[in-house]
């Protein structure tokens, strides 16, 4: 148990308290300028919304992949050294992007799709797709070409040559996965394959038709995208008109993911309207009183309106400044609306505990002084958490953090000006004893001659004459008389400690097994047509993963035996990876060395005879960049297998890059999917870095504002404890650690300290001598505002749980965990731990007021009613 000695570290607390006391007095004296100026400012800055359309950036790669990721640098190198030409020599494995394409995935109704009936329907479907066109372009004009012909959507479809009966002739000698004499890799085209003992295909449950379009030329790419939009518009009707009986078909295009992602914004707009209405209703209920004079209905309404003004001002300002508006920002208003009114509850609570007979000026001064440190501390921590998050390499997180952090700045300013002015005007109404709705003066005492309804609705202005403050709210009485003493009982304390240990253990266990990465299927609406495609692709085409390029990035002496040996060893090490099928590699230098020469050549012979290699394997010429004097770069291919989960994606990328780095030859590994796989390496590192930096910065801020270093450490403890809890329980709720949940963890960093800061500061501000009594008084002072704040924030985001979109559902789930664990820490864990490990009390942290100093009380409250003394000795 710590002694009663104090160690004050604050250097800003007293000046800040004095400044806010002066501001409160000024707002109380002249409320109208503080009410009108925020309205004018919001109207001016809100005009920035005219730039909303031009500032929107919903491109998936830029939002959900790390800026400056290694795969992006590798892609630039390959595009520079191995340019593509999809109008003449298209090759899907050699694409540096995912390509421009449409896919039809057909699944057999019965056992196999390799039947004449199924192929008849596939041929009809193929002709229908090729017959689609835009106003001025046909598929034949836009298709990716190789040797003058459109790239085949499926080699089996080409092999039957329009006769579905020929599929039976192909079957007896169709090997897997290399068919047609080992020249065609069939895995991208057939799925759910059943083999005979010799490795020949007996049946296949699914078949894919891939229609690649030209994208290298900008004009052709634009025309191709128009054709794809026409495809997505008409393909449902095409499928319906064909009356397919032996196959079921799902479709997907290179534009589908992006377009379905953009629809998420439209889906969330109605939810925001519902949230705004619910928050207003809750605020009114929370601030309403049975007394027709003392009720704070208008303060509640304009408190919500103040949060709306902060969104309007901050978003408008940032749109003016050209900050990108991404989809994740659409979730920010829900958070701002919920958290923004928390300060309102604190201000209202402090106002209700001031002297009713004091002037509005003095009551506002006392209110601001009492709320100064806790409100400023929690706001600063929220703002700091978001601005630190701007340093993350994910654009979706950056934009969310800068928009939300700036909104909290405006929210703080508007609560002290606009909302303060509303509170002052409401105080003038109370001072003149006017009805909250009619604004007419009412009697202070019931009239016997009047009816019960009149006395209930038209009589008000009562207060507690023993304290001079407003009558105690029943919930405050509950925390003082029932909940506080119950929580301080020794048996309950022991139970709380046990519960916390169980919470911590389960949270740490969950953290160990949390999954990483965002599943691209989660970027679409639950009802989207792409979900069926994703399901079938995962079910039937997950055995083989990306076909990875192995690129030699520098000029080496391929003709030198030692260099050739190093190159072979490098390839062998990559092929020995657990994620690589050694039988499916493709390396031009192996073919060259076994077919062109049988002795060690010199440079001139090696380079001079490369055209002979191109006669044998024409595609090899697209894999070698050479001149008469050197081979400046070249590439080979390895085939990955069993890359089915986010963990596999992370592991295959790490393993292949590690193996490539250990090669004596300078090589890189690349596939377009690696652009997205890079998120796995950036997420954990940046999430931990953001949390640690934010926690350290918040500790420094609390040391400057809070007059006790141990109390500041409790703030930091609360941050760490809540973050561990939220992260761990994400595992139990099947939520991955990705760029979406990283946003929520940044929110958690700032928000987790709010409730604990209020209760801790109220604890050290108490003048009670016993630890248990300090905790009871702290719960009495801020227990109900904490409960109100938690409930209001929950209502601000709970509506998102009804969304059909993963992004907003995840936001809702994690915010629920943040609110729940934050409130449990503030109302249960921290009060108990403070009595066990304690923070010494605080006698006074601010200078006496100029007027009526004998009546000015200490934070957090203005009035200190006598509390029942607990008999238990201080812990």
CSV table of N, CA, C and O in Angstrom, one decimal, residues 511-584:
chain,number,residue,atom,x,y,z
A,511,UNK,N,-4.7,-13.3,-28.6
A,511,UNK,CA,-3.7,-12.6,-29.4
A,511,UNK,C,-2.8,-13.5,-30.1
A,511,UNK,O,-2.3,-13.2,-31.2
A,512,UNK,N,-2.4,-14.6,-29.5
A,512,UNK,CA,-1.5,-15.5,-30.1
A,512,UNK,C,-2.0,-16.2,-31.4
A,512,UNK,O,-1.2,-16.4,-32.3
A,513,UNK,N,-3.3,-16.3,-31.4
A,513,UNK,CA,-3.9,-17.1,-32.6
A,513,UNK,C,-4.7,-16.2,-33.5
A,513,UNK,O,-5.4,-16.7,-34.4
A,514,UNK,N,-4.5,-14.9,-33.5
A,514,UNK,CA,-5.2,-14.0,-34.3
A,514,UNK,C,-4.7,-14.1,-35.8
A,514,UNK,O,-3.5,-14.3,-36.0
A,515,UNK,N,-5.7,-14.1,-36.7
A,515,UNK,CA,-5.3,-14.2,-38.1
A,515,UNK,C,-5.1,-12.8,-38.7
A,515,UNK,O,-5.6,-11.8,-38.2
A,516,UNK,N,-4.3,-12.8,-39.8
A,516,UNK,CA,-3.9,-11.5,-40.4
A,516,UNK,C,-4.5,-11.4,-41.8
A,516,UNK,O,-4.8,-12.4,-42.5
A,517,UNK,N,-4.6,-10.2,-42.3
A,517,UNK,CA,-4.9,-9.9,-43.7
A,517,UNK,C,-6.4,-9.8,-44.0
A,517,UNK,O,-7.2,-10.4,-43.3
A,518,UNK,N,-6.7,-9.0,-45.0
A,518,UNK,CA,-8.1,-8.8,-45.4
A,518,UNK,C,-8.4,-9.8,-46.6
A,518,UNK,O,-7.6,-9.9,-47.6
A,519,UNK,N,-9.5,-10.5,-46.5
A,519,UNK,CA,-9.9,-11.4,-47.5
A,519,UNK,C,-10.7,-10.5,-48.5
A,519,UNK,O,-11.6,-9.8,-48.2
A,520,UNK,N,-10.3,-10.5,-49.8
A,520,UNK,CA,-10.9,-9.7,-50.8
A,520,UNK,C,-12.4,-9.9,-50.9
A,520,UNK,O,-13.1,-9.0,-51.3
A,521,UNK,N,-12.8,-11.1,-50.6
A,521,UNK,CA,-14.3,-11.3,-50.7
A,521,UNK,C,-15.0,-10.4,-49.7
A,521,UNK,O,-16.2,-10.1,-49.9
A,522,UNK,N,-14.3,-10.0,-48.6
A,522,UNK,CA,-15.0,-9.2,-47.6
A,522,UNK,C,-15.2,-7.7,-48.0
A,522,UNK,O,-15.8,-6.9,-47.3
A,523,UNK,N,-14.6,-7.4,-49.2
A,523,UNK,CA,-14.8,-6.0,-49.6
A,523,UNK,C,-16.1,-5.8,-50.4
A,523,UNK,O,-16.4,-4.7,-50.8
A,524,UNK,N,-16.8,-6.9,-50.6
A,524,UNK,CA,-18.0,-6.9,-51.4
A,524,UNK,C,-19.2,-7.0,-50.4
A,524,UNK,O,-19.1,-7.5,-49.3
A,525,UNK,N,-20.3,-6.6,-50.8
A,525,UNK,CA,-21.6,-6.7,-50.1
A,525,UNK,C,-21.9,-8.2,-50.0
A,525,UNK,O,-21.6,-9.0,-50.8
A,526,UNK,N,-22.5,-8.5,-48.8
A,526,UNK,CA,-22.9,-10.0,-48.6
A,526,UNK,C,-23.8,-10.5,-49.7
A,526,UNK,O,-23.7,-11.7,-49.9
A,527,UNK,N,-24.6,-9.7,-50.3
A,527,UNK,CA,-25.5,-10.2,-51.3
A,527,UNK,C,-25.0,-10.1,-52.7
A,527,UNK,O,-25.7,-10.3,-53.7
A,528,UNK,N,-23.7,-9.7,-52.9
A,528,UNK,CA,-23.1,-9.5,-54.2
A,528,UNK,C,-23.0,-10.8,-54.9
A,528,UNK,O,-22.8,-11.9,-54.4
A,529,UNK,N,-23.1,-10.7,-56.3
A,529,UNK,CA,-22.9,-11.9,-57.1
A,529,UNK,C,-21.5,-12.5,-57.0
A,529,UNK,O,-21.3,-13.6,-57.4
A,530,UNK,N,-20.6,-11.7,-56.6
A,530,UNK,CA,-19.2,-12.2,-56.6
A,530,UNK,C,-19.0,-13.2,-55.5
A,530,UNK,O,-18.0,-14.0,-55.5
A,531,UNK,N,-19.8,-13.2,-54.5
A,531,UNK,CA,-19.6,-14.1,-53.3
A,531,UNK,C,-19.7,-15.6,-53.8
A,531,UNK,O,-19.0,-16.4,-53.4
A,532,UNK,N,-20.7,-15.8,-54.7
A,532,UNK,CA,-20.8,-17.2,-55.3
A,532,UNK,C,-19.6,-17.6,-56.0
A,532,UNK,O,-19.1,-18.7,-55.9
A,533,UNK,N,-19.0,-16.7,-56.8
A,533,UNK,CA,-17.8,-17.0,-57.5
A,533,UNK,C,-16.7,-17.3,-56.5
A,533,UNK,O,-15.9,-18.2,-56.7
A,534,UNK,N,-16.5,-16.4,-55.5
A,534,UNK,CA,-15.4,-16.7,-54.5
A,534,UNK,C,-15.6,-18.0,-53.8
A,534,UNK,O,-14.6,-18.7,-53.6
A,535,UNK,N,-16.8,-18.4,-53.5
A,535,UNK,CA,-17.1,-19.7,-52.8
A,535,UNK,C,-16.6,-20.8,-53.7
A,535,UNK,O,-16.0,-21.8,-53.3
A,536,UNK,N,-17.1,-20.8,-55.0
A,536,UNK,CA,-16.7,-21.9,-55.9
A,536,UNK,C,-15.2,-21.9,-56.2
A,536,UNK,O,-14.6,-23.0,-56.4
A,537,UNK,N,-14.6,-20.7,-56.4
A,537,UNK,CA,-13.2,-20.7,-56.6
A,537,UNK,C,-12.4,-21.3,-55.5
A,537,UNK,O,-11.5,-22.1,-55.7
A,538,UNK,N,-12.8,-21.0,-54.3
A,538,UNK,CA,-12.1,-21.6,-53.1
A,538,UNK,C,-12.3,-23.1,-53.0
A,538,UNK,O,-11.4,-23.8,-52.6
A,539,UNK,N,-13.5,-23.5,-53.4
A,539,UNK,CA,-13.8,-24.9,-53.3
A,539,UNK,C,-13.2,-25.8,-54.3
A,539,UNK,O,-12.7,-26.9,-54.0
A,540,UNK,N,-13.1,-25.3,-55.6
A,540,UNK,CA,-12.7,-26.1,-56.7
A,540,UNK,C,-11.3,-25.7,-57.2
A,540,UNK,O,-10.7,-26.5,-58.0
A,541,UNK,N,-10.8,-24.5,-56.9
A,541,UNK,CA,-9.5,-24.1,-57.6
A,541,UNK,C,-8.5,-23.6,-56.6
A,541,UNK,O,-7.7,-22.8,-56.9
A,542,UNK,N,-8.5,-24.2,-55.4
A,542,UNK,CA,-7.5,-23.7,-54.4
A,542,UNK,C,-6.3,-24.6,-54.3
A,542,UNK,O,-5.4,-24.2,-53.5
A,543,UNK,N,-6.2,-25.7,-55.0
A,543,UNK,CA,-5.1,-26.6,-54.9
A,543,UNK,C,-3.8,-25.9,-55.4
A,543,UNK,O,-2.7,-26.0,-54.8
A,544,UNK,N,-3.9,-25.2,-56.5
A,544,UNK,CA,-2.7,-24.5,-57.1
A,544,UNK,C,-2.9,-23.0,-56.9
A,544,UNK,O,-3.9,-22.4,-57.1
A,545,UNK,N,-1.8,-22.4,-56.4
A,545,UNK,CA,-1.7,-21.0,-56.1
A,545,UNK,C,-1.1,-20.2,-57.3
A,545,UNK,O,-1.1,-20.7,-58.4
A,546,UNK,N,-0.6,-19.0,-57.0
A,546,UNK,CA,0.0,-18.2,-58.0
A,546,UNK,C,1.2,-18.8,-58.7
A,546,UNK,O,2.0,-19.5,-58.0
A,547,UNK,N,1.3,-18.5,-60.0
A,547,UNK,CA,2.5,-19.0,-60.7
A,547,UNK,C,3.5,-17.8,-60.6
A,547,UNK,O,3.2,-16.7,-61.2
A,548,UNK,N,4.5,-18.0,-59.9
A,548,UNK,CA,5.4,-16.9,-59.5
A,548,UNK,C,6.6,-16.7,-60.4
A,548,UNK,O,7.2,-17.7,-60.8
A,549,UNK,N,6.9,-15.5,-60.8
A,549,UNK,CA,8.0,-15.2,-61.6
A,549,UNK,C,9.3,-15.1,-60.6
A,549,UNK,O,9.2,-14.6,-59.5
A,550,UNK,N,10.4,-15.7,-61.2
A,550,UNK,CA,11.7,-15.6,-60.5
A,550,UNK,C,12.5,-14.7,-61.5
A,550,UNK,O,12.8,-15.2,-62.6
A,551,UNK,N,12.9,-13.5,-61.1
A,551,UNK,CA,13.5,-12.6,-62.0
A,551,UNK,C,14.9,-12.3,-61.6
A,551,UNK,O,15.2,-11.9,-60.4
A,552,UNK,N,15.9,-12.6,-62.5
A,552,UNK,CA,17.3,-12.2,-62.3
A,552,UNK,C,17.4,-10.7,-62.7
A,552,UNK,O,17.1,-10.3,-63.8
A,553,UNK,N,17.8,-9.9,-61.7
A,553,UNK,CA,17.7,-8.5,-61.9
A,553,UNK,C,18.9,-7.8,-62.4
A,553,UNK,O,18.9,-6.6,-62.7
A,554,UNK,N,20.0,-8.5,-62.5
A,554,UNK,CA,21.3,-7.9,-63.0
A,554,UNK,C,21.9,-8.8,-64.1
A,554,UNK,O,21.5,-10.0,-64.3
A,555,UNK,N,22.8,-8.2,-64.8
A,555,UNK,CA,23.5,-9.0,-65.8
A,555,UNK,C,24.5,-10.0,-65.2
A,555,UNK,O,25.3,-9.6,-64.3
A,556,UNK,N,24.3,-11.2,-65.5
A,556,UNK,CA,25.2,-12.3,-65.0
A,556,UNK,C,25.8,-13.1,-66.2
A,556,UNK,O,25.2,-13.0,-67.3
A,557,UNK,N,26.8,-13.8,-66.0
A,557,UNK,CA,27.4,-14.6,-67.0
A,557,UNK,C,26.8,-16.0,-67.0
A,557,UNK,O,27.3,-17.0,-66.4
A,558,UNK,N,25.7,-16.2,-67.7
A,558,UNK,CA,25.0,-17.4,-67.8
A,558,UNK,C,25.8,-18.5,-68.3
A,558,UNK,O,25.6,-19.7,-68.0
A,559,UNK,N,26.8,-18.2,-69.2
A,559,UNK,CA,27.6,-19.2,-69.9
A,559,UNK,C,28.7,-19.7,-69.0
A,559,UNK,O,29.3,-20.7,-69.3
A,560,UNK,N,29.0,-19.0,-67.8
A,560,UNK,CA,30.0,-19.4,-66.9
A,560,UNK,C,29.5,-20.6,-66.1
A,560,UNK,O,28.4,-20.5,-65.5
A,561,UNK,N,30.2,-21.7,-66.0
A,561,UNK,CA,29.8,-22.9,-65.3
A,561,UNK,C,29.5,-22.6,-63.8
A,561,UNK,O,28.5,-23.1,-63.3
A,562,UNK,N,30.3,-21.8,-63.2
A,562,UNK,CA,30.0,-21.6,-61.7
A,562,UNK,C,28.8,-20.7,-61.5
A,562,UNK,O,28.0,-20.9,-60.6
A,563,UNK,N,28.6,-19.7,-62.4
A,563,UNK,CA,27.4,-18.9,-62.3
A,563,UNK,C,26.2,-19.7,-62.7
A,563,UNK,O,25.1,-19.6,-62.0
A,564,UNK,N,26.3,-20.6,-63.7
A,564,UNK,CA,25.2,-21.5,-64.0
A,564,UNK,C,24.8,-22.4,-62.9
A,564,UNK,O,23.6,-22.7,-62.6
A,565,UNK,N,25.8,-22.9,-62.2
A,565,UNK,CA,25.6,-23.7,-61.0
A,565,UNK,C,24.9,-23.0,-59.9
A,565,UNK,O,23.9,-23.5,-59.3
A,566,UNK,N,25.3,-21.7,-59.7
A,566,UNK,CA,24.6,-20.9,-58.7
A,566,UNK,C,23.2,-20.6,-59.0
A,566,UNK,O,22.3,-20.6,-58.2
A,567,UNK,N,23.0,-20.4,-60.3
A,567,UNK,CA,21.6,-20.2,-60.8
A,567,UNK,C,20.7,-21.4,-60.6
A,567,UNK,O,19.6,-21.3,-60.1
A,568,UNK,N,21.3,-22.6,-60.9
A,568,UNK,CA,20.5,-23.8,-60.7
A,568,UNK,C,20.3,-24.1,-59.2
A,568,UNK,O,19.2,-24.5,-58.8
A,569,UNK,N,21.3,-23.8,-58.4
A,569,UNK,CA,21.1,-24.0,-56.9
A,569,UNK,C,20.0,-23.0,-56.4
A,569,UNK,O,19.2,-23.4,-55.5
A,570,UNK,N,20.0,-21.9,-56.9
A,570,UNK,CA,18.9,-20.9,-56.5
A,570,UNK,C,17.5,-21.4,-56.9
A,570,UNK,O,16.6,-21.4,-56.0
A,571,UNK,N,17.4,-21.9,-58.1
A,571,UNK,CA,16.1,-22.4,-58.5
A,571,UNK,C,15.7,-23.7,-57.7
A,571,UNK,O,14.6,-23.8,-57.3
A,572,UNK,N,16.7,-24.5,-57.4
A,572,UNK,CA,16.5,-25.7,-56.6
A,572,UNK,C,16.0,-25.3,-55.2
A,572,UNK,O,15.1,-26.0,-54.7
A,573,UNK,N,16.6,-24.3,-54.6
A,573,UNK,CA,16.2,-23.9,-53.3
A,573,UNK,C,14.8,-23.4,-53.3
A,573,UNK,O,14.0,-23.7,-52.3
A,574,UNK,N,14.4,-22.7,-54.3
A,574,UNK,CA,13.0,-22.2,-54.4
A,574,UNK,C,12.0,-23.3,-54.6
A,574,UNK,O,10.9,-23.4,-54.0
A,575,UNK,N,12.5,-24.3,-55.4
A,575,UNK,CA,11.6,-25.4,-55.7
A,575,UNK,C,11.4,-26.4,-54.6
A,575,UNK,O,10.4,-27.1,-54.5
A,576,UNK,N,12.4,-26.3,-53.6
A,576,UNK,CA,12.3,-27.2,-52.4
A,576,UNK,C,11.4,-26.6,-51.4
A,576,UNK,O,11.2,-27.2,-50.3
A,577,UNK,N,10.8,-25.4,-51.6
A,577,UNK,CA,9.9,-24.8,-50.7
A,577,UNK,C,8.7,-25.7,-50.5
A,577,UNK,O,8.2,-26.4,-51.5
A,578,UNK,N,8.1,-25.7,-49.3
A,578,UNK,CA,6.9,-26.5,-49.1
A,578,UNK,C,5.7,-26.0,-49.9
A,578,UNK,O,4.7,-26.7,-50.0
A,579,UNK,N,5.8,-24.8,-50.4
A,579,UNK,CA,4.7,-24.3,-51.2
A,579,UNK,C,4.9,-24.3,-52.7
A,579,UNK,O,4.2,-23.7,-53.4
A,580,UNK,N,5.9,-25.1,-53.2
A,580,UNK,CA,6.2,-25.1,-54.6
A,580,UNK,C,6.2,-26.6,-55.1
A,580,UNK,O,6.7,-27.5,-54.4
A,581,UNK,N,5.6,-26.7,-56.3
A,581,UNK,CA,5.6,-28.0,-56.9
A,581,UNK,C,6.8,-28.1,-57.9
A,581,UNK,O,6.8,-27.4,-58.9
A,582,UNK,N,7.8,-28.9,-57.6
A,582,UNK,CA,9.0,-28.9,-58.3
A,582,UNK,C,8.8,-29.4,-59.8
A,582,UNK,O,9.6,-29.1,-60.7
A,583,UNK,N,7.7,-30.1,-60.0
A,583,UNK,CA,7.5,-30.7,-61.4
A,583,UNK,C,6.9,-29.6,-62.3
A,583,UNK,O,6.9,-29.9,-63.5
A,584,UNK,N,6.5,-28.5,-61.8
A,584,UNK,CA,5.8,-27.5,-62.7
A,584,UNK,C,6.6,-26.3,-62.9
A,584,UNK,O,6.1,-25.3,-63.4
